[in-house]
XYZ file of C-alpha atoms in Angstrom:
594
model
C 32.724 -46.446 -4.967
C 30.817 -45.007 -2.042
C 27.088 -44.473 -2.617
C 26.006 -40.822 -2.860
C 22.542 -39.403 -2.181
C 20.923 -37.390 -4.971
C 20.842 -34.379 -2.622
C 21.429 -33.808 1.095
C 18.809 -33.959 3.822
C 16.600 -36.305 1.796
C 15.477 -38.232 4.900
C 14.604 -35.000 6.740
C 12.597 -33.694 3.780
C 10.660 -36.946 3.401
C 9.943 -37.093 7.131
C 8.726 -33.490 7.207
C 6.432 -34.038 4.200
C 5.038 -37.195 5.803
C 4.354 -35.356 9.082
C 2.805 -32.386 7.266
C 0.590 -34.670 5.209
C -0.785 -36.203 8.400
C -0.780 -33.109 10.602
C -2.526 -30.542 8.397
C -5.790 -32.470 7.789
C -5.780 -33.854 11.353
C -5.407 -30.399 12.909
C -8.113 -29.009 10.644
C -10.482 -31.828 11.598
C -9.802 -31.348 15.313
C -9.924 -27.532 14.966
C -6.483 -27.150 16.512
C -4.361 -24.163 15.551
C -1.857 -25.323 12.928
C 0.968 -23.203 14.316
C 0.655 -24.839 17.730
C 0.378 -28.269 16.126
C 3.628 -27.852 14.190
C 5.393 -26.452 17.258
C 4.319 -29.489 19.276
C 5.358 -31.867 16.480
C 8.777 -30.224 16.275
C 9.265 -30.505 20.030
C 8.123 -34.157 20.015
C 10.140 -35.392 17.023
C 13.120 -33.047 17.455
C 16.491 -33.599 19.094
C 15.116 -32.660 22.539
C 12.120 -34.999 22.191
C 12.102 -38.536 20.808
C 15.318 -37.701 18.952
C 17.163 -38.073 22.285
C 16.619 -41.838 22.066
C 17.631 -42.217 18.411
C 20.999 -43.756 19.278
C 19.456 -46.320 21.613
C 16.455 -47.158 19.391
C 17.601 -47.391 15.735
C 14.052 -47.115 14.400
C 13.703 -43.651 15.932
C 16.679 -42.545 13.885
C 14.458 -42.787 10.808
C 11.314 -41.349 12.406
C 12.785 -38.342 14.241
C 15.113 -35.375 13.732
C 18.017 -36.268 16.062
C 20.238 -33.495 14.686
C 18.831 -29.995 14.454
C 21.673 -28.873 12.190
C 20.412 -31.112 9.404
C 17.216 -29.060 9.106
C 18.842 -25.634 9.619
C 18.887 -25.041 5.860
C 15.209 -25.951 5.583
C 14.448 -23.617 8.479
C 16.177 -20.734 6.686
C 14.032 -21.424 3.642
C 10.922 -21.300 5.814
C 12.027 -17.979 7.342
C 12.567 -16.423 3.905
C 9.126 -17.331 2.637
C 7.448 -16.368 5.898
C 8.979 -12.879 5.586
C 8.066 -12.733 1.878
C 4.392 -13.538 2.567
C 4.240 -10.930 5.340
C 5.705 -8.315 2.993
C 3.075 -9.250 0.434
C 0.360 -8.324 2.943
C 1.881 -4.934 3.832
C 0.813 -2.814 0.884
C 1.161 0.962 1.187
C -2.542 1.471 0.425
C -3.575 -0.877 3.223
C -1.250 0.779 5.705
C -2.513 4.243 4.799
C -6.172 3.220 5.062
C -5.572 2.065 8.668
C -2.911 4.647 9.505
C -4.515 5.820 12.785
C -4.514 2.305 14.220
C -1.260 1.159 12.592
C 0.996 4.132 13.326
C -0.855 5.428 16.378
C -1.941 2.479 18.497
C 0.601 0.056 16.982
C 3.610 2.339 17.520
C 2.538 3.174 21.056
C 2.136 -0.514 21.878
C 5.607 -1.476 20.602
C 7.375 1.434 22.324
C 5.606 1.061 25.691
C 5.916 -2.736 25.798
C 9.593 -2.545 24.794
C 10.311 -0.084 27.605
C 8.465 -2.107 30.256
C 9.776 -5.535 29.224
C 13.309 -4.263 28.658
C 13.246 -2.542 32.047
C 12.046 -5.747 33.716
C 14.853 -7.761 32.069
C 17.435 -5.198 33.145
C 16.217 -4.844 36.735
C 14.990 -8.356 37.556
C 17.460 -10.464 35.570
C 20.449 -8.136 35.794
C 21.133 -8.322 32.053
C 23.265 -5.681 30.282
C 21.547 -2.802 28.510
C 21.965 -4.151 24.960
C 20.497 -7.566 25.888
C 17.603 -5.889 27.720
C 16.968 -3.673 24.687
C 16.894 -6.648 22.306
C 14.569 -8.698 24.519
C 12.303 -5.721 25.173
C 11.879 -5.041 21.459
C 11.429 -8.629 20.353
C 9.020 -9.589 23.151
C 6.829 -6.579 22.400
C 5.813 -8.346 19.172
C 2.874 -10.764 18.996
C 2.162 -13.736 16.746
C 0.492 -12.707 13.484
C 0.040 -16.337 12.428
C -1.684 -17.489 15.645
C -3.838 -14.390 16.252
C -5.140 -14.117 12.691
C -5.949 -17.831 12.570
C -7.881 -17.596 15.847
C -9.806 -14.563 14.580
C -10.487 -16.340 11.285
C -11.869 -19.408 13.048
C -14.314 -17.144 14.912
C -15.075 -15.190 11.703
C -14.075 -12.087 13.654
C -11.434 -10.601 11.343
C -13.899 -7.974 10.065
C -15.103 -6.874 13.524
C -13.760 -3.731 15.190
C -11.562 -5.838 17.459
C -10.328 -7.915 14.514
C -9.437 -4.830 12.466
C -7.679 -3.238 15.457
C -5.658 -6.397 16.139
C -4.701 -6.690 12.467
C -3.520 -3.063 12.381
C -1.322 -3.545 15.456
C 0.139 -6.738 13.980
C 0.929 -4.892 10.727
C 3.001 -2.321 12.622
C 4.748 -5.094 14.536
C 5.658 -6.815 11.276
C 7.139 -3.537 10.011
C 9.063 -3.125 13.277
C 11.024 -6.310 12.501
C 13.080 -4.354 9.932
C 14.686 -1.857 12.363
C 15.026 -4.586 15.014
C 17.077 -6.790 12.654
C 19.220 -3.798 11.684
C 19.712 -2.866 15.339
C 20.883 -6.376 16.244
C 23.447 -6.246 13.449
C 24.669 -2.902 14.779
C 24.842 -4.075 18.391
C 26.704 -7.205 17.328
C 29.415 -4.986 15.794
C 29.545 -2.711 18.850
C 32.680 -0.729 19.449
C 34.309 1.667 21.804
C 32.372 4.656 20.482
C 29.223 3.421 22.206
C 26.123 1.429 21.376
C 23.910 4.390 20.467
C 26.372 5.821 17.944
C 27.019 2.422 16.353
C 23.275 1.747 16.152
C 22.531 5.125 14.553
C 25.317 4.657 12.025
C 24.161 1.172 11.137
C 20.558 2.380 10.841
C 21.616 5.137 8.434
C 23.690 2.754 6.304
C 20.909 0.167 6.305
C 18.333 2.806 5.337
C 20.460 3.808 2.338
C 20.964 0.150 1.368
C 17.247 -0.621 1.687
C 16.325 2.461 -0.358
C 18.763 1.443 -3.106
C 17.538 -2.170 -3.096
C 13.912 -0.998 -3.134
C 14.538 1.424 -6.008
C 16.568 -1.111 -8.011
C 14.054 -3.879 -7.344
C 11.138 -1.654 -8.333
C 12.792 -0.796 -11.640
C 13.549 -4.446 -12.400
C 10.743 -6.553 -10.911
C 7.738 -4.735 -12.344
C 9.021 -4.693 -15.978
C 10.248 -8.276 -15.551
C 6.826 -9.550 -14.508
C 5.090 -7.435 -17.137
C 7.328 -8.817 -19.889
C 7.361 -12.515 -18.994
C 4.094 -13.045 -17.110
C 1.753 -11.774 -19.810
C 1.035 -15.330 -21.014
C 0.078 -16.377 -17.456
C 2.098 -19.589 -17.580
C 2.238 -20.986 -14.013
C 5.790 -22.319 -14.318
C 7.130 -18.977 -15.569
C 5.226 -17.089 -12.896
C 6.555 -19.306 -10.104
C 10.100 -18.969 -11.454
C 9.772 -15.178 -11.366
C 8.486 -15.263 -7.775
C 11.436 -17.408 -6.648
C 13.898 -15.267 -8.617
C 12.544 -12.093 -7.000
C 12.610 -13.541 -3.486
C 16.061 -15.106 -3.593
C 17.546 -12.359 -5.788
C 16.595 -9.512 -3.463
C 17.506 -11.650 -0.424
C 20.974 -12.091 -1.979
C 21.280 -8.339 -2.610
C 20.341 -7.700 1.001
C 22.997 -10.165 2.202
C 25.633 -8.528 -0.029
C 24.727 -5.164 1.521
C 25.472 -6.539 4.987
C 21.803 -7.050 5.935
C 19.927 -10.269 6.647
C 18.433 -12.360 3.862
C 15.133 -12.408 5.762
C 14.972 -8.620 5.424
C 15.550 -8.956 1.674
C 12.681 -11.435 1.381
C 10.433 -8.952 3.181
C 11.448 -6.229 0.706
C 10.641 -8.580 -2.186
C 7.138 -9.081 -0.805
C 6.680 -5.323 -0.359
C 7.743 -4.695 -3.965
C 5.306 -7.251 -5.383
C 2.518 -5.938 -3.127
C 2.646 -2.638 -5.055
C 2.164 -4.263 -8.485
C -0.925 -5.446 -10.324
C 0.419 -9.014 -9.983
C -0.081 -9.119 -6.201
C -3.234 -11.271 -6.227
C -1.783 -13.627 -8.831
C 1.305 -14.083 -6.663
C -0.877 -14.796 -3.610
C -2.749 -17.486 -5.551
C 0.510 -19.090 -6.674
C 2.049 -19.079 -3.186
C -1.121 -20.120 -1.342
C -0.699 -23.922 -1.866
C 2.814 -23.722 -0.354
C 1.956 -21.232 2.395
C 0.843 -23.816 4.953
C 3.799 -26.094 4.215
C 6.389 -23.324 4.467
C 4.924 -21.940 7.679
C 4.691 -25.474 9.027
C 8.345 -26.025 8.156
C 9.346 -22.865 10.012
C 7.319 -23.582 13.153
C 8.339 -27.236 13.223
C 12.038 -26.291 13.175
C 11.283 -23.746 15.921
C 9.688 -26.524 17.963
C 12.806 -28.645 17.460
C 14.828 -26.017 19.284
C 12.535 -26.076 22.333
C 13.814 -28.292 25.125
C 10.709 -29.313 27.077
C 12.892 -30.737 29.889
C 13.742 -27.157 30.845
C 10.158 -26.866 32.067
C 11.034 -29.430 34.746
C 14.363 -27.750 35.484
C 12.971 -24.222 35.894
C 9.166 -24.418 36.131
C 8.742 -21.367 38.355
C 11.024 -19.210 36.209
C 9.164 -20.119 33.011
C 5.719 -19.731 34.586
C 6.657 -16.330 35.987
C 8.165 -15.234 32.645
C 5.045 -16.213 30.674
C 2.694 -14.642 33.234
C 4.710 -11.414 33.368
C 4.874 -11.200 29.561
C 1.121 -11.649 29.117
C 0.305 -9.301 32.016
C 2.562 -6.461 30.814
C 1.334 -6.630 27.216
C -2.307 -6.815 28.291
C -1.895 -3.841 30.654
C -0.426 -1.793 27.785
C -2.705 -2.983 25.003
C -6.085 -2.741 26.747
C -5.955 1.029 27.477
C -4.701 1.724 23.942
C -7.614 -0.208 22.422
C -9.979 1.626 24.783
C -8.619 4.968 23.570
C -9.179 3.726 20.023
C -12.928 3.370 20.663
C -13.418 -0.190 21.923
C -15.259 -0.662 25.210
C -13.291 -2.019 28.169
C -14.522 -5.587 27.749
C -13.328 -5.877 24.145
C -10.181 -3.876 24.946
C -9.189 -6.419 27.614
C -10.045 -9.211 25.173
C -7.715 -7.636 22.612
C -4.943 -7.299 25.195
C -5.160 -10.990 26.098
C -5.369 -11.980 22.429
C -2.122 -10.091 21.681
C -0.413 -10.998 24.952
C 1.788 -13.823 23.644
C 5.253 -13.630 22.128
C 5.584 -13.702 18.348
C 7.141 -15.999 15.798
C 9.777 -13.355 15.041
C 11.165 -13.881 18.536
C 12.638 -17.196 17.391
C 14.344 -15.511 14.418
C 15.603 -12.435 16.248
C 16.756 -14.255 19.403
C 18.626 -16.727 17.196
C 20.423 -13.826 15.480
C 21.109 -12.194 18.861
C 22.658 -15.380 20.240
C 24.838 -15.807 17.139
C 25.967 -12.166 17.559
C 26.709 -12.955 21.248
C 24.285 -10.324 22.473
C 22.399 -12.943 24.472
C 23.662 -15.799 26.583
C 22.737 -19.134 24.986
C 21.071 -20.435 28.159
C 18.985 -17.277 28.600
C 18.082 -17.212 24.909
C 16.925 -20.835 25.054
C 14.747 -20.174 28.098
C 13.207 -17.052 26.515
C 12.380 -18.958 23.329
C 10.780 -21.695 25.412
C 8.746 -19.066 27.296
C 7.600 -17.589 23.974
C 6.628 -21.051 22.768
C 4.628 -21.690 25.954
C 2.865 -18.336 25.530
C 1.843 -19.425 22.025
C 0.423 -22.670 23.396
C -1.784 -20.872 25.941
C -3.021 -18.241 23.454
C -6.243 -20.147 22.587
C -7.063 -20.262 26.307
C -6.302 -16.553 26.660
C -8.512 -15.833 23.648
C -11.424 -17.751 25.196
C -10.917 -15.941 28.513
C -10.852 -12.591 26.744
C -13.981 -13.365 24.758
C -15.775 -14.351 27.964
C -14.727 -11.061 29.596
C -15.929 -9.072 26.578
C -19.328 -10.752 26.509
C -19.787 -10.470 30.286
C -18.923 -6.786 30.160
C -21.567 -6.236 27.495
C -24.165 -8.158 29.504
C -23.266 -6.272 32.670
C -23.543 -2.969 30.812
C -27.033 -3.887 29.673
C -28.029 -5.005 33.163
C -26.749 -1.855 34.902
C -28.702 0.741 32.929
C -29.959 3.663 34.950
C -33.686 3.679 35.860
C -34.264 6.361 33.234
C -32.541 4.262 30.562
C -34.445 1.149 31.640
C -37.713 3.048 31.360
C -36.724 4.423 27.962
C -35.847 0.966 26.638
C -38.997 -0.579 28.077
C -41.136 2.092 26.409
C -39.473 1.629 23.014
C -42.481 -0.100 21.481
C -43.311 0.368 17.850
C -40.060 2.198 17.071
C -37.705 1.761 14.156
C -34.568 -0.061 15.395
C -31.255 1.097 13.928
C -28.268 -1.231 14.408
C -25.025 0.615 13.810
C -24.935 4.371 14.381
C -22.121 5.481 12.106
C -22.533 7.938 9.230
C -25.311 5.918 7.540
C -27.202 5.250 10.771
C -26.987 8.889 11.865
C -28.226 10.122 8.475
C -31.203 7.764 8.692
C -31.907 8.938 12.259
C -31.947 12.595 11.154
C -34.450 11.824 8.412
C -36.673 9.854 10.785
C -36.530 12.605 13.420
C -37.452 15.228 10.804
C -40.604 13.224 10.048
C -41.387 12.689 13.761
C -40.854 8.926 13.404
C -39.539 7.469 16.699
C -36.465 5.263 16.634
C -33.988 3.570 18.945
C -30.369 2.886 17.948
C -27.548 0.584 19.081
C -23.823 1.018 18.517
C -20.682 -0.911 19.584
C -18.453 2.178 19.836
C -18.667 3.009 23.547
C -17.048 6.439 23.117
C -19.503 7.476 20.404
C -22.458 6.191 22.427
C -21.389 8.214 25.474
C -21.100 11.409 23.433
C -24.443 11.032 21.644
C -26.331 9.730 24.666
C -25.231 12.780 26.658
C -26.799 14.942 23.925
C -30.136 13.164 24.329
C -29.869 10.968 21.231
C -31.751 7.648 21.803
C -28.686 5.469 21.182
C -27.430 2.739 23.525
C -24.358 0.597 23.644
C -24.884 -2.971 22.493
C -24.877 -5.505 19.689
C -28.270 -5.567 17.974
C -27.661 -9.161 16.878
C -28.139 -10.292 20.504
C -31.719 -11.580 20.938
C -31.986 -10.545 24.601
C -31.226 -6.942 23.667
C -33.780 -6.903 20.868
C -36.436 -8.377 23.133
C -35.936 -5.501 25.576
C -36.908 -3.013 22.866
C -39.796 -5.212 21.648
C -38.289 -6.002 18.244
C -41.325 -8.175 17.439
C -43.412 -4.963 17.361
C -40.865 -2.815 15.479
C -42.117 -1.522 12.090
C -38.572 -1.942 10.730
C -35.124 -3.102 11.813
C -32.314 -1.398 9.886
C -28.758 -2.782 9.848
C -26.121 -0.250 8.789
C -22.923 -1.987 9.996
C -19.676 -1.395 8.131
C -18.383 -4.943 8.483
C -19.901 -7.510 6.072
C -19.548 -10.460 8.437
C -21.173 -8.564 11.328
C -24.145 -7.711 9.118
C -24.513 -11.326 8.003
C -24.424 -12.677 11.565
C -26.962 -10.056 12.659
C -29.345 -10.951 9.805
C -29.195 -14.642 10.673
C -29.704 -14.035 14.384
C -32.604 -11.596 13.948
C -34.359 -13.723 11.362
C -34.053 -16.781 13.597
C -35.539 -15.019 16.651
C -37.991 -12.682 14.897
C -39.145 -14.401 11.689
C -41.781 -11.764 10.858
C -39.532 -8.703 11.258
C -39.060 -6.358 8.305
C -35.292 -6.299 7.981
C -33.585 -3.565 5.910
C -29.842 -4.090 5.436
C -26.958 -2.111 3.984
C -24.482 -4.198 1.965
C -21.049 -3.563 0.526
C -21.747 -4.721 -3.017
C -24.078 -6.878 -5.067
C -22.429 -10.166 -4.094
C -22.752 -9.284 -0.408
C -26.371 -8.289 -1.055
C -27.186 -11.744 -2.441
C -25.629 -13.403 0.612
C -27.681 -11.205 2.951
C -30.827 -11.914 0.959
C -30.206 -15.648 1.274
C -29.803 -15.182 5.031
C -33.299 -13.639 5.244
C -33.018 -9.864 4.740
C -36.242 -8.214 3.528
C -34.600 -5.368 1.605
C -30.913 -5.029 0.765
C -29.312 -1.803 -0.472
C -25.776 -2.178 -1.880
C -23.553 0.879 -1.419
C -21.822 0.412 -4.750
C -25.107 0.064 -6.657
C -26.658 3.213 -5.214
C -23.468 5.217 -5.671
C -23.178 4.147 -9.310
C -26.875 4.879 -9.977
C -26.652 8.364 -8.470
C -23.484 9.112 -10.425
C -25.062 7.802 -13.619
C -28.126 9.998 -13.052
C -25.994 13.152 -12.794
C -24.056 12.210 -15.936
C -27.251 11.514 -17.922
C -28.751 14.833 -16.870
C -25.527 16.614 -17.853
C -25.820 14.974 -21.280
C -29.230 16.639 -21.773
C -31.674 13.883 -20.826
C -34.937 14.921 -19.194
C -35.025 14.564 -15.401
C -38.094 12.313 -15.463
C -36.479 10.069 -18.069
C -33.381 9.780 -15.925
C -35.474 8.850 -12.868
C -37.231 6.179 -14.921
C -33.925 4.724 -16.129
C -32.539 4.611 -12.579
C -35.754 3.063 -11.240
C -35.632 0.408 -13.971
C -32.093 -0.522 -12.910
C -33.205 -0.808 -9.301
C -36.100 -3.048 -10.323
C -33.759 -5.271 -12.339
C -31.538 -5.699 -9.289
C -34.563 -6.337 -7.042
C -35.815 -8.990 -9.468
C -32.411 -10.672 -9.419
C -32.503 -10.753 -5.610
C -36.000 -12.260 -5.657
C -34.551 -15.215 -7.541
C -32.131 -15.754 -4.661
C -33.852 -18.368 -2.531
C -33.576 -17.804 1.222
C -31.718 -20.451 3.127
C -33.663 -23.107 4.950
C -33.566 -23.076 8.685
C -35.187 -19.787 9.684
C -38.831 -19.930 10.591
C -41.681 -18.326 8.775
C -42.128 -17.263 5.189
C -39.650 -14.759 3.779
C -40.914 -11.186 4.034
C -41.768 -9.445 0.778
C -39.088 -7.439 -0.990
């Protein structure tokens, strides 16, 4: 009797797990982007890399993936979970909170880039209209995985640029849904014309998605509520898998892609109270599943094509990055970023996205794209991913140089005003909190000087005679110009927690005796800022709750003085708790008094 394996693709699974077990910690130690690492590993060990020599060197047959078809099933699994995790991030509340950036800047970016790239494909490459449309749409998308990891490594996800980039990427992730539907419609094209077929398919798909969403919402939420109440990990994981594969199967039965169904499953769970529990359960597998997807993508990249058509690939990558940067930078500038950061954002989002590999694969199977052209485009997208860290460094350098040049090219009047700003209160961040503080200081004839990163806001206020300048108050050279060592107080009112923390550390390091008053998000953030060296920390949530409590107590008949005493006691309790938070070692001088 012939020997049978317990299940197929056992060698491929073992090899992938072995590579992942070595790659993930190695990439983390070397601070190399994991997406790029898995792409490179796939290209090296795939059928177009060392796998080419598997027949001549038997040992390589065990250590490589000589046949890409053997891992196609694993790749599909990676695609499903990648789409599911993206859907989990796209909650309606999050989209609505960032609606101006998501639906304004994000939509404009996708539409403009699609038109420009599609037009270039049609005119320069002579491709038919449907192929140009597909490539224009898919190449307008950027890589969520690479961009967010780069921003996370820099701890810049909470900055204005980080939030803007995240909002644009959210819209791009949503745009995958109509793109997948459109490819299915174009693949079934008929004599009545592409536009009519596409509109009909869109309408049918919209009805199918609405029915799946409604049915899934009525089933998934009660299902989780009924069986997940005991919080058993095995039951919870079974429900997650059932939801993902079940809705993916419904989507396939409706004539849509399974990847779209997995995205819908993530969207449904994102609207339930189990969202964070699901994220915790999926988190240990997230890196493996994404690694599996990007490694199989790398296996489809034939690096020898770089030698066969180096000029074509170089021109394609350069044109892609240039077009997307030229579109993205003005949009970010209109959104309130200064030109330096806007150009940085354009370069950061200038690469192709991971969805290009999925969509181009579907387009080639539907015969909308020539296989040779599709392979070259996927290779160009892969190369654009590899150069993204370099583009990010270039963009960051441009942003910082622009800020320095702005500070160095102040008018003589501004230079004189900054030089005379001795003994003034310094306000960092001139949003609603900073402006309210400035009004109170001005009413008491207390001089101040303010700094803000929103170039548009600075221009408006500065024209009205408000003493506010563009700049980052965490930069020591800027603070020295306004004599921060002589300032009676430095007040940080930034919205972003990480920006406030970096500013506290930088100011305390350069000006150890400064009295530093900081706004925090909540009590936990306040303790972190206190450890970093803040003199006084005021949590938004604490003050809001105290004020609300005071009104309620007065409405219940308590005397006003008694209410003030109760509120003051609560403040003192919080201040005492912060005093027990020891400041971190490393900044000079004794901690200022609370």
